[in-house]
Structure formats: C-alpha cells, structure tokens
Coordinates of C-alpha atoms and ligand atoms in Angstrom, one line a residue:
X1 CA -27.1 8.0 25.0
X2 CA -23.8 9.7 26.0
X3 CA -20.8 10.1 23.8
X4 CA -19.6 7.0 22.1
X5 CA -16.2 6.1 20.7
X6 CA -14.5 3.5 18.4
X7 CA -10.8 2.6 18.0
X8 CA -9.1 2.4 14.6
X9 CA -5.8 0.6 14.2
X10 CA -3.7 1.3 11.1
X11 CA -1.1 -1.3 10.3
X12 CA 1.6 0.4 8.2
X13 CA 4.9 -0.9 6.7
X14 CA 7.0 0.0 9.7
X15 CA 4.6 0.5 12.6
X16 CA 1.0 0.1 13.8
X17 CA -1.0 3.1 15.1
X18 CA -4.2 3.1 17.2
X19 CA -6.5 6.1 17.5
X20 CA -9.5 6.5 19.7
X21 CA -12.2 8.6 18.0
X22 CA -15.2 10.5 19.1
X23 CA -18.1 9.3 16.9
X24 CA -20.0 12.6 17.1
X25 CA -17.4 14.6 15.2
X26 CA -14.5 12.3 14.3
X27 CA -12.0 14.0 16.7
X28 CA -9.0 11.8 17.4
X29 CA -9.0 11.9 21.2
X30 CA -5.8 9.9 21.6
X31 CA -3.3 8.1 19.4
X32 CA -0.3 5.8 20.0
X33 CA 2.3 4.3 17.7
X34 CA 4.0 0.9 18.1
X35 CA 7.0 0.4 15.8
X36 CA 7.2 -3.3 14.8
X37 CA 9.9 -4.9 17.0
X38 CA 11.1 -7.0 14.1
X39 CA 10.9 -4.2 11.5
X40 CA 10.7 -5.2 7.8
X41 CA 12.5 -8.6 7.6
X42 CA 14.4 -8.4 4.3
X43 CA 17.9 -9.7 5.1
X44 CA 17.8 -12.5 7.7
X45 CA 15.1 -14.5 9.4
X46 CA 14.6 -13.7 13.1
X47 CA 16.0 -16.5 15.3
X48 CA 17.7 -18.8 12.7
X49 CA 19.4 -15.9 10.9
X50 CA 18.7 -17.7 7.6
X51 CA 19.6 -15.3 4.8
X52 CA 16.8 -14.1 2.5
X53 CA 17.0 -13.9 -1.2
X54 CA 16.9 -10.7 -3.3
X55 CA 13.5 -8.9 -3.5
X56 CA 12.1 -10.6 -0.3
X57 CA 10.2 -8.7 2.4
X58 CA 8.7 -10.5 5.4
X59 CA 7.1 -9.5 8.7
X60 CA 6.6 -11.2 12.1
X61 CA 2.9 -11.9 12.9
X62 CA 3.5 -11.3 16.6
X63 CA 4.4 -7.7 15.8
X64 CA 0.8 -7.1 14.8
X65 CA -0.4 -8.5 18.2
X66 CA 2.1 -6.3 19.9
X67 CA 0.3 -3.3 18.4
X68 CA -2.9 -4.5 20.0
X69 CA -1.2 -5.2 23.3
X70 CA 0.5 -1.8 23.5
X71 CA -1.2 0.8 21.4
X72 CA -4.8 0.0 22.2
X73 CA -4.5 0.1 26.1
X74 CA -2.4 3.2 25.6
X75 CA -5.1 5.2 23.8
X76 CA -7.8 4.0 26.2
X77 CA -5.6 5.1 29.1
X78 CA -4.5 8.4 27.6
X79 CA -8.1 9.4 26.6
X80 CA -9.6 8.7 30.0
X81 CA -12.6 7.3 28.1
X82 CA -14.7 4.7 30.0
X83 CA -14.3 1.4 28.0
X84 CA -18.1 1.0 28.4
X85 CA -18.4 3.8 25.8
X86 CA -16.1 2.2 23.2
X87 CA -18.5 0.4 21.0
X88 CA -16.2 -1.1 18.3
X89 CA -12.8 -1.6 16.9
X90 CA -11.6 -1.7 13.2
X91 CA -8.3 -2.2 11.5
X92 CA -6.7 -1.4 8.2
X93 CA -3.6 -3.0 6.8
X94 CA -1.0 -2.9 4.1
X95 CA -2.0 -5.3 1.4
X96 CA -1.4 -7.8 -0.1
X97 CA 0.4 -8.8 3.1
X98 CA -0.3 -12.5 3.5
X99 CA 0.5 -15.5 5.5
X100 CA 0.0 -19.3 5.7
X101 CA -1.9 -20.6 8.8
X102 CA -2.5 -24.1 10.2
X103 CA -5.8 -25.7 11.2
X104 CA -5.9 -23.7 14.4
X105 CA -5.5 -20.5 12.4
X106 CA -1.9 -20.0 13.8
X107 CA 0.8 -18.7 11.5
X108 CA 3.1 -21.6 10.3
X109 CA 6.2 -19.6 11.3
X110 CA 5.1 -19.9 15.0
X111 CA 5.8 -23.7 14.7
X112 CA 9.4 -24.2 16.0
X113 CA 10.2 -26.7 13.2
X114 CA 9.0 -24.4 10.5
X115 CA 10.5 -21.1 11.8
X116 CA 13.7 -21.4 9.8
X117 CA 11.7 -21.7 6.5
X118 CA 11.3 -18.3 4.9
X119 CA 8.0 -19.3 3.2
X120 CA 6.3 -19.9 6.5
X121 CA 6.5 -16.2 7.4
X122 CA 4.3 -13.2 6.5
X123 CA 5.0 -11.9 3.0
X124 CA 4.8 -8.2 3.2
X125 CA 3.1 -6.2 0.4
X126 CA 6.5 -5.2 -1.0
X127 CA 7.8 -8.7 -1.3
X128 CA 8.7 -8.7 -5.0
X129 CA 10.2 -12.2 -5.4
X130 CA 7.1 -13.7 -7.1
X131 CA 7.6 -11.8 -10.4
X132 CA 8.2 -15.0 -12.4
X133 CA 4.9 -16.4 -11.1
X134 CA 3.1 -13.1 -11.9
X135 CA 4.5 -13.2 -15.4
X136 CA 3.0 -16.7 -15.9
X137 CA -0.3 -15.7 -14.3
X138 CA -0.6 -12.9 -16.8
X139 CA 0.6 -14.8 -19.9
X140 CA -1.8 -17.7 -19.3
X141 CA -4.7 -15.4 -18.5
X142 CA -4.1 -13.5 -21.7
X143 CA -3.8 -16.8 -23.7
X144 CA -7.1 -18.0 -22.3
X145 CA -8.8 -14.6 -22.8
X146 CA -9.7 -14.4 -19.1
X147 CA -12.2 -11.6 -18.6
X148 CA -10.9 -10.8 -15.1
X149 CA -7.6 -9.3 -16.5
X150 CA -9.4 -6.2 -17.6
X151 CA -10.5 -5.5 -14.1
X152 CA -6.9 -5.3 -13.1
X153 CA -5.6 -3.0 -15.8
X154 CA -4.4 -5.9 -17.9
X155 CA -1.9 -7.3 -15.4
X156 CA -1.9 -9.0 -12.0
X157 CA 0.9 -7.8 -9.8
X158 CA 3.6 -9.9 -8.2
X159 CA 2.6 -8.1 -5.0
X160 CA -0.8 -9.8 -5.0
X161 CA -2.1 -13.0 -3.4
X162 CA -2.0 -15.6 -6.2
X163 CA 1.6 -14.8 -7.3
X164 CA 2.7 -15.1 -3.6
X165 CA 0.9 -18.4 -3.1
X166 CA 2.3 -19.8 -6.3
X167 CA 5.8 -18.8 -5.3
X168 CA 5.3 -20.8 -2.0
X169 CA 4.1 -23.8 -4.0
X170 CA 7.0 -23.6 -6.5
X171 CA 9.8 -23.1 -3.9
X172 CA 8.5 -24.8 -0.8
X173 CA 5.8 -27.4 -1.7
X174 CA 6.0 -28.8 1.9
X175 CA 4.9 -25.4 3.3
X176 CA 2.2 -25.2 0.8
X177 CA 1.0 -28.7 1.8
X178 CA 1.1 -27.8 5.5
X179 CA -0.9 -24.6 4.9
X180 CA -4.6 -24.9 5.9
X181 CA -5.4 -21.4 4.6
X182 CA -3.7 -18.5 3.1
X183 CA -4.9 -15.3 4.7
X184 CA -4.4 -11.6 4.3
X185 CA -2.8 -10.3 7.5
X186 CA -5.7 -8.0 8.0
X187 CA -8.1 -11.0 8.1
X188 CA -5.7 -12.9 10.4
X189 CA -5.6 -10.1 13.0
X190 CA -9.4 -9.9 12.9
X191 CA -9.6 -13.7 13.4
X192 CA -7.4 -13.3 16.5
X193 CA -9.8 -10.7 17.9
X194 CA -13.0 -12.6 17.1
X195 CA -12.1 -16.3 16.9
X196 CA -13.7 -16.3 13.3
X197 CA -11.9 -16.6 10.1
X198 CA -13.7 -14.4 7.5
X199 CA -12.3 -12.6 4.5
X200 CA -13.0 -9.0 3.7
X201 CA -14.4 -8.0 0.3
X202 CA -11.7 -5.3 -0.2
X203 CA -8.6 -7.5 -0.1
X204 CA -10.4 -10.4 -1.7
X205 CA -11.4 -8.1 -4.6
X206 CA -8.3 -6.1 -5.1
X207 CA -5.6 -8.7 -4.2
X208 CA -7.0 -12.2 -4.7
X209 CA -9.0 -11.7 -8.0
X210 CA -12.4 -12.3 -6.3
X211 CA -15.5 -10.7 -7.8
X212 CA -18.8 -10.0 -6.1
X213 CA -20.8 -11.8 -8.7
X214 CA -18.3 -14.2 -10.4
X215 CA -16.3 -15.2 -7.4
X216 CA -12.6 -16.3 -8.1
X217 CA -11.3 -17.2 -11.5
X218 CA -12.3 -20.7 -12.7
X219 CA -10.7 -24.0 -11.6
X220 CA -9.7 -24.5 -15.3
X221 CA -7.6 -21.3 -15.1
X222 CA -5.9 -22.4 -11.9
X223 CA -5.3 -25.8 -13.4
X224 CA -3.8 -24.2 -16.4
X225 CA -1.4 -22.3 -14.1
X226 CA -0.4 -25.5 -12.3
X227 CA -2.5 -28.6 -11.8
X228 CA -1.7 -28.5 -8.1
X229 CA -3.5 -25.1 -7.9
X230 CA -6.8 -26.4 -9.4
X231 CA -8.7 -26.5 -6.1
X232 CA -6.9 -23.6 -4.4
X233 CA -10.0 -21.4 -4.1
X234 CA -12.1 -24.2 -2.5
X235 CA -9.4 -25.2 -0.1
X236 CA -6.7 -22.8 1.0
X237 CA -8.5 -19.7 -0.1
X238 CA -11.9 -20.9 1.1
X239 CA -14.0 -18.8 3.5
X240 CA -16.9 -16.4 3.6
X241 CA -16.2 -13.0 2.0
X242 CA -18.0 -10.3 3.9
X243 CA -18.5 -6.6 2.9
X244 CA -16.7 -3.7 4.4
X245 CA -18.4 -2.3 7.5
X246 CA -19.8 -5.7 8.5
X247 CA -19.4 -6.9 12.0
X248 CA -16.9 -9.8 11.7
X249 CA -17.8 -11.0 15.2
X250 CA -17.7 -9.8 18.8
X251 CA -14.4 -9.2 20.5
X252 CA -13.3 -12.3 22.4
X253 CA -13.0 -12.0 26.2
X254 CA -9.3 -12.8 26.3
X255 CA -8.5 -10.2 23.6
X256 CA -10.8 -7.7 25.3
X257 CA -8.9 -8.2 28.6
X258 CA -5.6 -7.8 26.8
X259 CA -6.6 -4.5 25.3
X260 CA -8.7 -3.1 28.1
X261 CA -11.9 -3.1 26.1
X262 CA -15.4 -4.5 26.7
X263 CA -15.9 -8.1 25.5
X264 CA -18.4 -8.6 22.7
X265 CA -18.0 -5.1 21.1
X266 CA -18.2 -5.0 17.2
X267 CA -15.0 -5.9 15.3
X268 CA -15.3 -4.5 11.8
X269 CA -14.2 -6.6 8.8
X270 CA -10.6 -6.1 7.9
X271 CA -9.7 -3.3 5.4
X272 CA -6.8 -2.0 3.4
X273 CA -4.9 1.1 4.7
X274 CA -5.3 3.2 1.6
X275 CA -8.9 2.3 1.1
X276 CA -9.9 3.0 4.7
X277 CA -8.5 6.6 4.1
X278 CA -11.1 7.4 1.4
X279 CA -14.1 8.0 3.7
X280 CA -11.8 9.5 6.3
X281 CA -11.1 12.5 4.0
X282 CA -14.8 12.7 3.3
X283 CA -14.7 11.2 -0.2
X284 CA -17.9 9.2 -0.9
X285 CA -18.6 10.4 -4.4
X286 CA -16.8 10.1 -7.9
X287 CA -14.3 12.6 -9.3
X288 CA -12.1 12.9 -6.2
X289 CA -8.8 11.0 -6.3
X290 CA -7.5 10.2 -2.8
X291 CA -3.7 9.7 -2.5
X292 CA -2.4 7.9 0.6
X293 CA 1.1 9.3 0.5
X294 CA 3.8 7.6 2.6
X295 CA 6.5 5.1 1.8
X296 CA 4.4 4.4 -1.3
X297 CA 1.3 6.1 -2.8
X298 CA -2.0 4.4 -3.4
X299 CA -4.5 6.3 -5.6
X300 CA -8.2 5.6 -5.1
X301 CA -11.1 7.1 -7.0
X302 CA -14.8 6.1 -7.1
X303 CA -16.9 5.6 -10.2
X304 CA -20.5 4.6 -11.1
X305 CA -19.5 2.2 -13.8
X306 CA -16.8 -0.5 -14.3
X307 CA -14.2 0.9 -16.8
X308 CA -11.0 -0.5 -18.1
X309 CA -8.0 1.6 -17.1
X310 CA -4.5 0.7 -18.2
X311 CA -2.3 -0.6 -15.4
X312 CA -4.7 0.1 -12.6
X313 CA -4.4 -2.2 -9.6
X314 CA -8.0 -3.0 -9.8
X315 CA -11.7 -2.0 -9.9
X316 CA -13.9 -3.6 -7.3
X317 CA -17.6 -3.1 -6.9
X318 CA -18.2 -1.9 -3.2
X319 CA -14.4 -2.2 -2.8
X320 CA -14.1 1.2 -1.0
X321 CA -17.6 2.6 -0.5
X322 CA -20.7 0.4 -0.8
X323 CA -22.7 1.1 -3.9
X324 CA -19.8 2.5 -6.0
X325 CA -17.0 1.0 -8.0
X326 CA -13.7 1.6 -6.3
X327 CA -10.6 2.1 -8.5
X328 CA -7.1 1.7 -7.2
X329 CA -3.7 2.5 -8.8
X330 CA -0.4 3.1 -7.1
X331 CA 3.4 3.9 -7.0
X332 CA 5.4 1.3 -5.1
X333 CA 8.0 3.8 -3.8
X334 CA 7.6 7.5 -3.0
X335 CA 8.7 8.4 0.5
X336 CA 11.0 5.3 0.3
X337 CA 12.9 7.0 -2.6
X338 CA 13.4 10.1 -0.6
X339 CA 14.6 8.0 2.3
X340 CA 17.0 6.1 0.1
X341 CA 18.5 9.4 -1.1
X342 CA 18.8 10.8 2.4
X343 CA 20.2 7.6 3.9
X344 CA 22.3 6.2 1.1
X345 CA 23.4 8.9 -1.2
X346 CA 23.8 12.3 0.5
X347 CA 27.1 14.0 1.1
X348 CA 28.0 14.5 4.8
X349 CA 28.1 18.3 4.5
X350 CA 24.3 18.3 4.0
X351 CA 23.7 16.3 7.2
X352 CA 26.1 18.6 9.1
X353 CA 24.4 21.8 7.8
X354 CA 21.0 20.5 8.7
X355 CA 22.0 19.5 12.2
X356 CA 23.7 22.8 12.8
X357 CA 20.4 24.6 11.9
X358 CA 18.4 22.1 14.0
X359 CA 16.6 20.9 10.9
X360 CA 16.0 17.3 9.7
X361 CA 17.8 16.5 6.5
X362 CA 14.5 16.4 4.6
X363 CA 13.6 19.9 6.0
X364 CA 16.9 21.3 4.9
X365 CA 16.7 19.7 1.4
X366 CA 13.1 20.9 1.0
X367 CA 14.1 24.5 1.9
X368 CA 17.1 24.5 -0.5
X369 CA 15.1 22.8 -3.3
X370 CA 12.3 25.4 -2.9
X371 CA 14.7 28.1 -4.1
X372 CA 14.8 26.5 -7.5
X373 CA 12.3 27.0 -10.3
X374 CA 10.7 24.1 -12.2
X375 CA 13.2 22.9 -14.8
X376 CA 16.1 24.9 -13.3
X377 CA 18.1 21.9 -12.2
X378 CA 18.2 20.3 -15.7
X379 CA 17.4 17.0 -14.1
X380 CA 14.7 14.4 -14.9
X381 CA 14.2 11.2 -13.0
X382 CA 12.2 8.0 -13.4
X383 CA 10.6 7.0 -10.1
X384 CA 11.0 3.2 -10.3
X385 CA 13.2 2.6 -7.3
X386 CA 10.8 -0.2 -6.3
X387 CA 9.5 -1.1 -9.7
X388 CA 6.5 0.4 -11.4
X389 CA 3.1 -0.5 -10.0
X390 CA 0.9 1.6 -12.3
X391 CA 0.6 1.9 -15.3
X392 CA 3.3 -0.5 -16.4
X393 CA 2.9 -3.1 -13.6
X394 CA 6.5 -4.3 -13.7
X395 CA 8.6 -4.8 -10.6
X396 CA 11.7 -5.4 -12.7
X397 CA 12.0 -1.7 -13.7
X398 CA 14.5 0.4 -11.8
X399 CA 15.1 4.1 -11.0
X400 CA 17.0 6.6 -13.1
X401 CA 18.3 10.2 -12.9
X402 CA 19.2 12.0 -16.1
X403 CA 21.0 15.3 -16.7
X404 CA 23.7 15.2 -13.9
X405 CA 26.7 17.4 -14.3
X406 CA 29.7 18.2 -12.1
X407 CA 27.7 21.1 -10.8
X408 CA 24.6 19.1 -9.7
X409 CA 23.7 19.8 -6.1
X410 CA 22.0 17.4 -3.6
X411 CA 19.0 19.7 -3.3
X412 CA 18.6 19.5 -7.1
X413 CA 18.6 15.7 -7.0
X414 CA 16.1 15.8 -4.1
X415 CA 13.8 18.1 -6.1
X416 CA 14.1 15.9 -9.2
X417 CA 13.1 12.9 -7.1
X418 CA 10.1 14.7 -5.7
X419 CA 9.2 15.7 -9.3
X420 CA 9.6 12.2 -10.6
X421 CA 7.1 10.9 -8.1
X422 CA 4.7 13.7 -9.1
X423 CA 5.1 12.7 -12.8
X424 CA 4.3 9.1 -11.8
X425 CA 1.1 10.3 -10.2
X426 CA 0.2 12.4 -13.3
X427 CA 0.6 9.3 -15.5
X428 CA -2.0 7.6 -13.2
X429 CA -4.4 10.6 -13.3
X430 CA -4.1 10.7 -17.1
X431 CA -4.8 7.0 -17.4
X432 CA -8.0 7.3 -15.3
X433 CA -9.1 10.4 -17.1
X434 CA -8.5 8.9 -20.6
X435 CA -10.5 5.8 -19.7
X436 CA -13.5 7.9 -18.6
X437 CA -12.9 7.8 -14.9
X438 CA -13.0 11.5 -13.9
X439 CA -10.4 13.0 -11.7
X440 CA -11.4 16.6 -10.8
X441 CA -9.5 17.2 -7.6
X442 CA -7.0 15.4 -5.4
X443 CA -7.2 14.6 -1.7
X444 CA -4.0 13.8 0.1
X445 CA -3.5 11.9 3.3
X446 CA -0.7 9.9 4.9
X447 CA 2.6 11.2 6.4
X448 CA 4.0 13.1 3.4
X449 CA 1.4 16.0 3.0
X450 CA 2.1 17.0 6.6
X451 CA 5.9 16.8 6.1
X452 CA 6.7 18.5 2.8
X453 CA 4.9 21.5 1.4
X454 CA 7.2 21.7 -1.7
X455 CA 6.2 18.2 -2.6
X456 CA 2.5 19.0 -2.4
X457 CA 2.9 22.2 -4.5
X458 CA 4.8 20.2 -7.1
X459 CA 2.0 17.6 -7.2
X460 CA -0.6 20.4 -7.8
X461 CA 1.5 22.0 -10.5
X462 CA 2.3 18.7 -12.3
X463 CA -1.3 17.2 -12.1
X464 CA -2.9 20.7 -12.7
X465 CA -5.4 20.0 -10.0
X466 CA -6.2 21.5 -6.6
X467 CA -5.2 19.3 -3.6
X468 CA -7.1 19.1 -0.4
X469 CA -5.2 17.7 2.6
X470 CA -6.6 15.5 5.3
X471 CA -7.1 17.2 8.7
X472 CA -6.3 14.1 10.6
X473 CA -2.9 12.8 11.8
X474 CA -3.8 9.2 11.2
X475 CA -6.2 9.1 8.3
X476 CA -6.4 5.4 7.6
X477 CA -6.8 4.7 11.3
X478 CA -9.7 7.3 11.4
X479 CA -11.1 5.4 8.4
X480 CA -10.9 2.1 10.3
X481 CA -12.7 3.8 13.2
X482 CA -15.4 5.0 10.8
X483 CA -15.9 1.4 9.6
X484 CA -16.0 0.2 13.3
X485 CA -18.8 2.7 13.9
X486 CA -20.7 1.2 11.0
X487 CA -20.0 -2.3 12.2
X488 CA -21.3 -1.4 15.7
X489 CA -24.5 0.1 14.1
X490 CA -26.8 3.0 15.1
X491 CA -28.5 1.2 17.9
X492 CA -25.2 0.9 19.8
X493 CA -24.4 4.6 19.2
X494 CA -22.6 4.1 15.8
X495 CA -23.9 4.7 12.2
X496 CA -26.0 2.7 9.8
X497 CA -23.8 3.4 6.7
X498 CA -20.4 4.6 5.7
X499 CA -21.6 7.7 3.9
X500 CA -23.4 9.0 7.0
X501 CA -20.5 8.1 9.2
X502 CA -18.1 9.9 6.9
X503 CA -20.3 13.0 6.7
X504 CA -20.1 13.2 10.5
X505 CA -16.6 12.2 11.2
X506 CA -14.3 13.1 8.2
X507 CA -12.6 16.5 7.5
X508 CA -10.0 18.2 5.4
X509 CA -7.9 21.3 6.1
X510 CA -9.1 24.7 4.9
X511 CA -5.8 25.4 3.2
X512 CA -5.4 23.7 -0.2
X513 CA -2.6 23.5 -2.8
X514 CA -3.6 25.2 -6.1
X515 CA -1.6 24.9 -9.4
X516 CA 0.6 27.9 -10.1
X517 CA 0.2 28.7 -13.8
X518 CA 3.8 29.5 -14.6
X519 CA 5.0 26.3 -12.9
X520 CA 2.3 24.3 -14.7
X521 CA 3.7 25.5 -18.1
X522 CA 7.2 24.3 -17.4
X523 CA 6.1 21.1 -15.8
X524 CA 4.0 20.2 -18.8
X525 CA 7.2 20.3 -20.9
X526 CA 9.1 18.2 -18.4
X527 CA 6.2 15.7 -18.2
X528 CA 6.3 15.2 -22.0
X529 CA 10.0 14.3 -21.6
X530 CA 9.2 12.0 -18.7
X531 CA 6.6 10.3 -20.9
X532 CA 9.2 9.7 -23.6
X533 CA 11.6 8.1 -21.1
X534 CA 8.8 6.2 -19.4
X535 CA 7.8 4.5 -22.7
X536 CA 11.3 4.0 -23.9
X537 CA 12.5 2.2 -20.8
X538 CA 9.2 0.8 -19.6
X539 CA 7.4 -0.5 -22.7
X540 CA 10.1 -2.7 -24.2
X541 CA 11.9 -0.4 -26.6
X542 CA 15.0 -0.7 -24.4
X543 CA 15.0 -3.4 -21.8
X544 CA 18.3 -2.3 -20.3
X545 CA 16.9 -2.2 -16.8
X546 CA 15.8 -5.9 -17.0
X547 CA 19.1 -6.9 -18.5
X548 CA 21.1 -5.2 -15.8
X549 CA 19.0 -6.9 -13.2
X550 CA 19.6 -10.3 -14.8
X551 CA 23.4 -9.7 -14.9
X552 CA 23.3 -8.5 -11.3
X553 CA 21.5 -11.6 -10.1
X554 CA 23.7 -14.0 -12.1
X555 CA 26.8 -12.5 -10.5
X556 CA 25.6 -12.9 -6.9
X557 CA 27.0 -16.3 -6.2
X558 CA 25.0 -17.1 -3.1
X559 CA 21.7 -16.4 -4.9
X560 CA 19.9 -19.0 -6.9
X561 CA 20.2 -18.6 -10.7
X562 CA 17.5 -16.4 -12.2
X563 CA 14.4 -18.5 -12.9
Ligands
LIG1 N1 10.2 16.0 5.1 C1 10.0 14.9 4.4 N2 9.8 15.0 3.0 C2 9.6 14.0 2.2 N3 9.6 12.7 2.7 C3 9.7 12.5 4.0 C4 10.0 13.6 4.9 N4 10.1 13.0 6.1 C5 10.0 11.7 6.0 N5 9.7 11.3 4.7 C6 9.4 10.0 4.1 O1 8.1 9.6 4.6 C7 8.0 8.2 4.6 C8 7.1 7.8 5.7 O2 5.8 8.2 5.5 P1 4.7 7.8 6.5 O3 3.4 8.2 5.9 O4 5.0 8.4 7.8 O5 4.8 6.2 6.7 P2 4.0 4.9 6.1 O6 4.1 4.9 4.6 O7 4.8 3.8 6.7 O8 2.6 5.0 6.5 C9 9.4 7.7 4.6 O9 9.7 7.0 3.4 C10 10.3 8.9 4.7 O10 11.4 8.8 3.8
LIG2 O1 -0.8 -1.7 -1.7 C1 -1.3 -1.1 -0.8 C2 -2.8 -1.0 -0.8 O2 -3.3 -1.6 -1.9 C3 -0.6 -0.5 0.4 O3 -0.9 -1.3 1.5 C4 0.9 -0.5 0.3 O4 1.2 0.3 -0.8 C5 1.6 0.0 1.5 O5 1.2 1.3 1.9 P1 2.1 2.3 2.9 O6 3.2 2.9 2.0 O7 2.7 1.5 4.0 O8 1.1 3.3 3.3

C-alpha cells in the first residue's frame, strides 16, 4: 500500500483551517485557513441588522460549510496528493458551540421567517448570556444532591449546552418549540458530510452532562429545572452518542464532489478543538497537562481514576483518549486579553514605534516587556476579562489591574497581563495537583506558543514546570487528522487506535521552556498576592465586580432589565 493521507479541519473562533497529513509520519503536507465571512456575530444579526444583547456571541452555520468548500479543495490542490490516497476526514470545533435544527437537520436560522430571531442562530462557546440559567442549574442540582455536579468541578458553566438551551426556552419559546434537535456545531458539520446525525462522546460528556454509564441527568432533575424541560434528553437531545475515533459514516457524494474527495471515505466523529490537540502533541498518558493556547486556554490532563477537582470543566471517561479519564479546565480569555489591550488601550506612540521598526505591536511590546524582571513593574492583574472559567466558574467576574502609577508604561501593563494569565493557569495546575491529578510537565500548542517566547517563559516560571511545545502549525487540525486515521482503520491504511496513531504522527519541538530559579522565587511571592485578590474578589468577600455589572446593565436603556 502506498502513502495514505487524511484531512483534519480545525474550527476555531475566528476561522477554520484544514491540513492534509501524511499518515506515516504526521507531516502536514498542506494547510489552508478560511476566515469566517461573518466573523463572530456579537453586535447585530446578519441581514436583519437586529441588535444583540450584552454578552451574546453567535456564528453563521454557512461559514462552517465555507471552510469545507474553500480550505479542503485548497489543501488537496496544494499538496498534489491523489484524492484516491486520502482515506478519511476529521474535524474539531470550539465547544459548546450549538444550534437548533429542524426535521431536515437544517439550522433554524436558514429559514427566512426565523432569520431575524437571534435564538435561531448558532450560539458560540463564548456566548455568556445564559448565566441566570446556569445559576439555577447549579442551585437546583445542589439542592437535589445531584451526583453529576462533582464531575464538573461543582458547577455547570453558562457556556455549556443545557444553560444555552434553557435560555432559548426562557426567551424564545417558539424557537424552542420549532427545534427538532439541539446539536453541537461539530456534530452538525459531521451530519452535513455524512447525512447521519450522531453525537460525539466528547462534547456530550463535557458540555451536555452525558455520562458513559449513567447517560444524561434524570427527567426529575430536568423537570425540577422547568417542567417544559422534563423530556429534553429523549426529544431535542436524543441521538446515538458515539466514541471518539469512530466512523460517523461515509462521505456523501455531493459533499465529496464539493471538496474534491473520494465519496464514501471515513468521516470521524466530531471532536473538540482543545481535546483533539492532546494526541497531536503525543500525550496519551497521565501527568502531562496540555494547554491549547489561543484566544482562550483549555487545559487537558489524563488520569486513571475519576477525581473531584474544584472548578474543573469536567472529567469524562474516554473523553480525550479511550481507556483514560480526560480532565478539562480552562481560562475563557488569554490571547483575547492581549488583543483587547493592543486594540483598545494602547497609546498611539507604541503603534508608531512598532511600525517604524517593522514589528507587530505584540512583538514590540514583548521585546520591551522582556527587559523587565519579574515584579519590577509593581503591577498585578486578575485575568477575568471574559469571566472566570476555572476554578471559580463565574462569567460575571471582570478584569482588574492593580498598582498603576503615573510612571506605568504600556509594556509593563502588557507584561502584567501575560503574568495574570500565567497565574490563572497556575491556579488550575494547583487545583489538579491538590485533588490527586498529577501535573508533572506542560505541553503547549495553539497560536500563542509560536508567537510569544516571553509568555512561555513566564508560564514555566510561574507554574514551576518544564513546557514542551507542539511542533505543528495546526495542532488541533493534526489531532482531527489522527482521529480520521483511526476512523478509517488499519485496513484502509490508517490506524487501529489513537495511541498507535499518536505515536506515529505526533511530535513536539526539541527546545523546551524550563523554569528559571530566580524568577520562580519572585513569581511565587506575586502568585500569593494574586491568590489573595482571587479569593477576595472571586469568592464572595467583595462582590463589587457583580454589583458594577448590575449597575452597568440597568443603565443601558435599550437592554432588558437584569433578570
Ligand atoms: N505576539 C503575540 N503575543 C501574544 N498574543 C498574541 C500575539 N499575536 C497574537 N496574539 C493573540 O493570539 C490570539 C489568537 O490565537 P490563535 O491561536 O491564533 O487563535 P484561536 O484561539 O482563534 O485558535 C489573539 O487573541 C491575539 O490577540
Ligand atoms: O471551550 C473550549 C473547549 O472545551 C474551546 O473550544 C474554547 O475555549 C475556544 O477555544 P479557542 O480559544 O478558539 O481555541
């Protein structure tokens, strides 16, 4: 059998990327990025121009198909590989990114008469407007002593499936009624490729409170939330849940023609971006925490037992690598905070200086900030620009910078923001370690490790652990290609299991980031201060952030009153 290939498609927050991968060694032969034509929809609906409320974030489902129409043919063309030798395709997605579909499996927002209704669109993972529903989900689960809560660090996030569905029911009962099924976007795209609607065990487990042995929470629990939700899991959340690496069905001829692929090739079950990255950096055993570092960070680590970890996003058996418990935690904004600073808060002279030197603003700030020692700026920040996902699980928390003076420089603020995100990661590492889930080393992938060396050194110093960096430009997409190779199977030229596939196809760079002892010492002191602020503002001692948000919402006349 000659060389065989698979395609992995990574659906990020702002764009989708396809890679064509050689199965013998994991080399990415070609890659192509398609920015989403409609971007993140957080102000007005496309077409109708309807204004969205605060904390909303939507996407356009056709943007996902555009990635298949554009990026897949592009990688086939660019690689020169014969489509006969491409034996499978896999995807990974942001999550929980979900949408309501009709009987034909079509998004409700595609129906002209529903297109002006915000709730008919795709809710992106960072849609945070379902916090009131999430609060009730948690309160009622606690009151009833629901065992599932412990598997989600004690709290279900407003980013996840049930809160988003309940928000639709609360605010647009007609859309809820018209919905045949609520799907993760990753499962919807797979259904478009195969003609079958199946749910993948990863998003079902992490985002929709599904358990391999117990299934979904009981009908009584859903009834206690809202009587109209009693039969949700048998109706609008129904459908077979299939394990990662399964073949979700053969590629339909019309889709094969659109993408320039062979009809009938294996289409792997959908997956989550961060989770797909784990085997793609070669992590298939416990003790190695993988950080998918981009606009946000997802932290994944494997274990042999189910442990309770405060504020983790979830622990799911087989949720990342079959045979192991996959743990996930996360920070909802990391690169997004740096982008906010660069776009919204930087003096013009920095932009001019950077452009004079032919550097990006980030590069200029990184160089200038590198000249400082840990602690030298006198600044300390809380990294909650997009709420706190772990360990506090509270999207109503906000960001903060402490220690500013008239002499504070932009590069000092930039460095303080990098450090704040590192402290957030340290908090997560500590939470795992203290609960008996070992974290011996860190593995980094995503856009940030390639872009900012200072950031990576700070993470090593703050977490006191060596960091290995993915040697792949598109790690989640490589992961999706690995799962596609498993879905295709050995007989077709792929692999029988994820561990073998990862051993052949994954790699990290030789150079690593190691903690520098003198930096570690100062950062340990700063981290203790961060911890004090974290608990003071985040654990209820001073709810000023929440009060400010309430005042803000109540003053915005065109918004509904706070629920
Ligand atoms: N040199 C840099 N240093 C730090 N952050 C950067 C730099 N360049 C870009 N970013 C941030 O990286 C983020 C994009 O990360 P990336 O991994 O490419 O995307 P995504 O999260 O969508 O997969 C943006 O939020 C941007 O602000
Ligand atoms: O929440 C998850 C995974 O559980 C991510 O999809 C979400 O944070 C988005 O990740 P990106 O920042 O787009 O890489």
